[in-house]
PDB file of C-alpha atoms in Angstrom:
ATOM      1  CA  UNK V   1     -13.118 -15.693 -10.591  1.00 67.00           C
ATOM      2  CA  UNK V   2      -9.962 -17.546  -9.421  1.00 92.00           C
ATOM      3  CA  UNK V   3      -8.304 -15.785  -6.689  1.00 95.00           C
ATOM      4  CA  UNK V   4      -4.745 -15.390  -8.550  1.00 96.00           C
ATOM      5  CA  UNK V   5      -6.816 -14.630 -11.903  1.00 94.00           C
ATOM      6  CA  UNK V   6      -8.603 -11.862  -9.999  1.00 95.00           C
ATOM      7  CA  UNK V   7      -4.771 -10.590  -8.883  1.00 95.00           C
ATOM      8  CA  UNK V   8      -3.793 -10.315 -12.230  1.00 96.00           C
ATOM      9  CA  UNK V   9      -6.633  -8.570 -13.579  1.00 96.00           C
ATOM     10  CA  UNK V  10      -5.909  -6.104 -10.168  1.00 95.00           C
ATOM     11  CA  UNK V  11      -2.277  -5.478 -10.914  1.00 95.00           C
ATOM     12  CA  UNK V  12      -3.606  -4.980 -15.417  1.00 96.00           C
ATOM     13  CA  UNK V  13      -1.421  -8.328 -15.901  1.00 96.00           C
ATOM     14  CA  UNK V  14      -2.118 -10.026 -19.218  1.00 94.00           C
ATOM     15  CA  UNK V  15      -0.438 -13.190 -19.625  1.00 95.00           C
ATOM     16  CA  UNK V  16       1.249 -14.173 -22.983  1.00 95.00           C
ATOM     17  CA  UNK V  17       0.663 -16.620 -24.779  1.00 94.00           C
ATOM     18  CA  UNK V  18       2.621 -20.014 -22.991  1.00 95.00           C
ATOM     19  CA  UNK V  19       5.693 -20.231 -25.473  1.00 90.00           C
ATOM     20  CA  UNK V  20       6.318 -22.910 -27.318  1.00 91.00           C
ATOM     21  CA  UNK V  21       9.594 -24.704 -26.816  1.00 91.00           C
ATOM     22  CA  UNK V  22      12.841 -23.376 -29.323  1.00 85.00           C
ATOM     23  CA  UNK V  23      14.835 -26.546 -29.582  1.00 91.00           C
ATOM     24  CA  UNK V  24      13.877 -30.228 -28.466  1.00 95.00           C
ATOM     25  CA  UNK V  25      12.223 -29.857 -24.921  1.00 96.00           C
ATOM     26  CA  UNK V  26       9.245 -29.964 -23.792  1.00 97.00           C
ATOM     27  CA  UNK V  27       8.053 -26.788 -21.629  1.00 97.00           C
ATOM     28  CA  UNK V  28       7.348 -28.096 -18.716  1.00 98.00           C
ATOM     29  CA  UNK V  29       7.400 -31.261 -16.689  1.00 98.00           C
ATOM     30  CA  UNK V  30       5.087 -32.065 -14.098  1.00 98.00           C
ATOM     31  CA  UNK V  31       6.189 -34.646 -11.360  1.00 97.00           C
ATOM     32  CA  UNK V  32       4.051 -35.574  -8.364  1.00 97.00           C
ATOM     33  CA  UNK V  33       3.114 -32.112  -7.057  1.00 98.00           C
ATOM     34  CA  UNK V  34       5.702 -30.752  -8.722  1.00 98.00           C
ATOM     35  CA  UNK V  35       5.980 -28.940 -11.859  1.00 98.00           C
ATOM     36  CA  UNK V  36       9.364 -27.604 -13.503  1.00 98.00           C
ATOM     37  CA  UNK V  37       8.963 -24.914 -15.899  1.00 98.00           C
ATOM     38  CA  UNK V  38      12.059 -24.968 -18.729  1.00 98.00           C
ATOM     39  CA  UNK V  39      13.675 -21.482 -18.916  1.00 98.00           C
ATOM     40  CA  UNK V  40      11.861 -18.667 -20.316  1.00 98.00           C
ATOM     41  CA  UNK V  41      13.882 -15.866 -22.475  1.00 98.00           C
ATOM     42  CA  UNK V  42      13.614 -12.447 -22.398  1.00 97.00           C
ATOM     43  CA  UNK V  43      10.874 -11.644 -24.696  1.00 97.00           C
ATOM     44  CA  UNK V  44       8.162  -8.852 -24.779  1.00 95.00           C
ATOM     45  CA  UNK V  45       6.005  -7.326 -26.581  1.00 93.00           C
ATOM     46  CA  UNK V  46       8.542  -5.419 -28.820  1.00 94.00           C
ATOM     47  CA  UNK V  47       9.879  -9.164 -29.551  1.00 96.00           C
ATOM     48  CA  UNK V  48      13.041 -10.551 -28.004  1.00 97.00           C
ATOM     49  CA  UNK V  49      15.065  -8.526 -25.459  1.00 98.00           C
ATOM     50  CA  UNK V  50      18.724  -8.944 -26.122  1.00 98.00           C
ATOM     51  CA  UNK V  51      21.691  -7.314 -24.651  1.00 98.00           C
ATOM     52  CA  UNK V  52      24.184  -8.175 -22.200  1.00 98.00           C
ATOM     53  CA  UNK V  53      24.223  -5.841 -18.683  1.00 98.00           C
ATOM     54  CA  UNK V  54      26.947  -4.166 -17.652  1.00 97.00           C
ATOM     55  CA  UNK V  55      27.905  -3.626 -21.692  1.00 97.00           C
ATOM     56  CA  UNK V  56      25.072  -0.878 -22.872  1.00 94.00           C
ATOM     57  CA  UNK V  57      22.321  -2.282 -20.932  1.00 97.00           C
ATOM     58  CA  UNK V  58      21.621  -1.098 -17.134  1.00 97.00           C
ATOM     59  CA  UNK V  59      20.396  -3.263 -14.204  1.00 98.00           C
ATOM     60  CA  UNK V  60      16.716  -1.428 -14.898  1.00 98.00           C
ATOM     61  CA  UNK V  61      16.182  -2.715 -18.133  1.00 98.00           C
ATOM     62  CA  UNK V  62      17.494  -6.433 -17.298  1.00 98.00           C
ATOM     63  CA  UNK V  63      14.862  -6.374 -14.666  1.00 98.00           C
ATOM     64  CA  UNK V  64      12.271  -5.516 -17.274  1.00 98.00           C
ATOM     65  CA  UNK V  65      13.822  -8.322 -18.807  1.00 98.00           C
ATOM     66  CA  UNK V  66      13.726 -10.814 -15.855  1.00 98.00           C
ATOM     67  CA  UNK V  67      10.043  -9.511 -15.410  1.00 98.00           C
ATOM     68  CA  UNK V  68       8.581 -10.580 -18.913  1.00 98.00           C
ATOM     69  CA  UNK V  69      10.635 -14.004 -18.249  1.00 98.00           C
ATOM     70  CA  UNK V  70       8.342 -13.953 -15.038  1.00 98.00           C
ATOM     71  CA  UNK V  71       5.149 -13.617 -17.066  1.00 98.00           C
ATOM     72  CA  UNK V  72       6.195 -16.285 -19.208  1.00 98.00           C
ATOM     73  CA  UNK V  73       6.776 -18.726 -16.238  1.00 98.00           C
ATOM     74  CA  UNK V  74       3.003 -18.281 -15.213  1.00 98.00           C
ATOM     75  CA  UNK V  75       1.601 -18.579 -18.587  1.00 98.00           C
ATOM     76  CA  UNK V  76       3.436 -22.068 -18.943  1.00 98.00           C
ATOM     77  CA  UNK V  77       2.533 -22.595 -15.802  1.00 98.00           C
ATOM     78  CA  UNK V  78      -0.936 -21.920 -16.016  1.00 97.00           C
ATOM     79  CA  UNK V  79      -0.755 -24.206 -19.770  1.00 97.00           C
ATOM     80  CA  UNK V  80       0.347 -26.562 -17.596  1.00 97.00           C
ATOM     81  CA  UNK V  81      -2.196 -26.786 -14.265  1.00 96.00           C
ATOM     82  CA  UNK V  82      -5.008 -24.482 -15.518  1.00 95.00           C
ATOM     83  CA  UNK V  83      -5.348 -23.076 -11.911  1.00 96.00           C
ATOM     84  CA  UNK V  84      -2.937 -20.489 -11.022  1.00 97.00           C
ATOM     85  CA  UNK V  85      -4.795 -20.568  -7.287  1.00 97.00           C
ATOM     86  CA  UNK V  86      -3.496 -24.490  -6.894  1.00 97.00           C
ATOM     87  CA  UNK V  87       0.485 -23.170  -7.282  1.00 98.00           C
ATOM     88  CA  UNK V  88       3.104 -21.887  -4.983  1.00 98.00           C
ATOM     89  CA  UNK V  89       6.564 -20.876  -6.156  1.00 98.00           C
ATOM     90  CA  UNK V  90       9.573 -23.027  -4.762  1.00 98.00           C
ATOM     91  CA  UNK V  91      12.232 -21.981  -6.542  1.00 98.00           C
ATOM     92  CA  UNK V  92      13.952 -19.681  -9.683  1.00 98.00           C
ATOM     93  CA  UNK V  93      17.007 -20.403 -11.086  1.00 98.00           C
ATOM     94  CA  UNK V  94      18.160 -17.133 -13.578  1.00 98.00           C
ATOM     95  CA  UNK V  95      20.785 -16.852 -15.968  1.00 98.00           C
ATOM     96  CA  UNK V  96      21.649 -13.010 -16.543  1.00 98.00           C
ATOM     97  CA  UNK V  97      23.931 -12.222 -19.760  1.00 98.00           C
ATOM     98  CA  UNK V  98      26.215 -10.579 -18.225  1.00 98.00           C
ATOM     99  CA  UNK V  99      30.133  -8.963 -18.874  1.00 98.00           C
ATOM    100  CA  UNK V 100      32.722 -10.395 -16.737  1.00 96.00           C
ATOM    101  CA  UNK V 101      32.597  -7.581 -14.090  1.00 97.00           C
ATOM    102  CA  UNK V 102      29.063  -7.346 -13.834  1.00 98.00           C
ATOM    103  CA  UNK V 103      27.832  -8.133  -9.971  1.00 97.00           C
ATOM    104  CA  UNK V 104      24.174  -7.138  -9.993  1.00 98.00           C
ATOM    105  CA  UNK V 105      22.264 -10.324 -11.604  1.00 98.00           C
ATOM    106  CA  UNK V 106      20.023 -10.669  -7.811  1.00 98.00           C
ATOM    107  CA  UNK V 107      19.169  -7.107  -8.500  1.00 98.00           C
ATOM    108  CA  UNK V 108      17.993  -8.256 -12.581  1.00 98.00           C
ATOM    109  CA  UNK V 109      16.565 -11.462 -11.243  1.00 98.00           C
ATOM    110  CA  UNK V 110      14.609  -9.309  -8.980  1.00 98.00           C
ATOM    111  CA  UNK V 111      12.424  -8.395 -11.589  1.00 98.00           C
ATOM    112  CA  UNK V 112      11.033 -11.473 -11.970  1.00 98.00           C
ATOM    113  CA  UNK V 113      11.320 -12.208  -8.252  1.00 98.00           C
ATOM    114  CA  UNK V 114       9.405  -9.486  -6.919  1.00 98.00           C
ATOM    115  CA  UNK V 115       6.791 -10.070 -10.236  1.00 98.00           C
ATOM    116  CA  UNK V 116       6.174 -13.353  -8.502  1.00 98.00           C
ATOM    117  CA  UNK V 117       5.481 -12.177  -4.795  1.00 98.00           C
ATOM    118  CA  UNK V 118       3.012  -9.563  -6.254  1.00 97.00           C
ATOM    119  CA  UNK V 119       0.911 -11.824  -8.431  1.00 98.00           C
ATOM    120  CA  UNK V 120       1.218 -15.165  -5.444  1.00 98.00           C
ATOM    121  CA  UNK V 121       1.572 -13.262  -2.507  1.00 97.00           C
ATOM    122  CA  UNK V 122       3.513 -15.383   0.244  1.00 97.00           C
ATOM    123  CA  UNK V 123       3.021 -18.572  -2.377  1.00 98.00           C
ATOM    124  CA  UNK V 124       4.902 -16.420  -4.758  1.00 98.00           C
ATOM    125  CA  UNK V 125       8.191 -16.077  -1.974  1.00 98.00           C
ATOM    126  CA  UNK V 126      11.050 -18.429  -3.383  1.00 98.00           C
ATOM    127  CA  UNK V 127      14.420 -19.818  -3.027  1.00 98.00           C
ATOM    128  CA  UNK V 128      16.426 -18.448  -5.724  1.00 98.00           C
ATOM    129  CA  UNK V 129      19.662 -18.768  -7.913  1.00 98.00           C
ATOM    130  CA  UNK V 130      20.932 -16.115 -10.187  1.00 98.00           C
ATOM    131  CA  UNK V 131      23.858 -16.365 -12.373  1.00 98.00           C
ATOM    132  CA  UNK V 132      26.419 -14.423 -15.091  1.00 98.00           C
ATOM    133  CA  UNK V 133      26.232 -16.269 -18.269  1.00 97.00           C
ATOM    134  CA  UNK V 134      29.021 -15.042 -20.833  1.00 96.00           C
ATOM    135  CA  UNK V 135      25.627 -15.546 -23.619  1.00 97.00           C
ATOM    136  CA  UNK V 136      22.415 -16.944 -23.766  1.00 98.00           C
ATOM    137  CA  UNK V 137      20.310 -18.412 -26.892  1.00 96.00           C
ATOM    138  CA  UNK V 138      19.545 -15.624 -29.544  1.00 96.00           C
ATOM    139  CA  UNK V 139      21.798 -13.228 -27.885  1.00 98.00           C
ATOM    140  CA  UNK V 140      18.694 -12.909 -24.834  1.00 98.00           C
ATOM    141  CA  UNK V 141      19.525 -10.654 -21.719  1.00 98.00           C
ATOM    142  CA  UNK V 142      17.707 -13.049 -19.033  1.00 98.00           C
ATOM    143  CA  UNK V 143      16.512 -16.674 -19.094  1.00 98.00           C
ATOM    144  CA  UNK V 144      15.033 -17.711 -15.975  1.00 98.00           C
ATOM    145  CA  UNK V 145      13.673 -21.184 -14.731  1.00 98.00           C
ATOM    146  CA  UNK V 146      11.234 -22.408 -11.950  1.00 98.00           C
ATOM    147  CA  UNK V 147       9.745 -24.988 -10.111  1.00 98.00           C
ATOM    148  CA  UNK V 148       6.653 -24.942  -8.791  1.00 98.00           C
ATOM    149  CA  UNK V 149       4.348 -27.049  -6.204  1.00 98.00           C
ATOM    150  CA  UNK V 150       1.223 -28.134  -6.961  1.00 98.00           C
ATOM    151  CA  UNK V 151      -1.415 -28.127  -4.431  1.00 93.00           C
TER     152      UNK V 151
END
């Protein structure tokens, strides 16, 4: 078994199903040794997660949020390349619903941050963007992006 498939299994990770795209996008793009995952929503296995933090939902649940964006990334991801063992994380770029006085969307991001150090170990550590939006499709509380090398 595949070193980051045997991880999973460790940590009782089961992947979704690699969404397919909402609008007219593909869901990923691979250039070179690159590969750029479009952003995943908020979605688990209740269905989507929608709120916006800092107005009735706390920085917990918006990393819970950011997390199953996370496990969305790798199932494109692995869609994409097959072998989650060939793949090291370069960057996330996430996009936190947020009220205007919000200030905690690293902390929310985190969720999905810290999801990807556990699962890739030091390929999993990342540079990293994470932003207020004032709403995001379907009324989502985190959509989150990434880029990935290829080995």
């Amino acid at each position: 078994m595949a070193k980051i498939e045997a991880r999973l299994e460790e940590l009782g990770i089961h992947l979704p199903d690699a969404p397919a795209p909402a609008a007219n996008y593909v869901p990923f793009v691979r250039t070179g040794n690159q590969l750029f995952v479009s952003g995943q929503i908020s979605n688990g296995p209740e269905g989507l997660i929608r709120g916006k933090l800092g107005d009735g939902m706390d920085v917990e649940e918006g990393a819970m949020a950011a997390r199953f964006c996370g496990l969305a990334l790798i199932a494109q991801a692995k869609a994409a390349i097959g072998d989650l063992d060939k793949l090291r994380v370069v960057k996330l770029v996430g996009f936190v619903n947020s009220t205007a006085d919000f200030t905690d969307q690293p902390k929310v991001v985190n969720g999905c941050s810290d999801l990807m150090v556990e699962v890739f170990g030091d390929a999993g550590r990342h540079a990293r963007s994470a932003v207020s939006a004032a709403s995001l499709p379907m009324g989502v509380a985190v959509e989150i992006e990434a880029i990935f090398e290829v080995a």
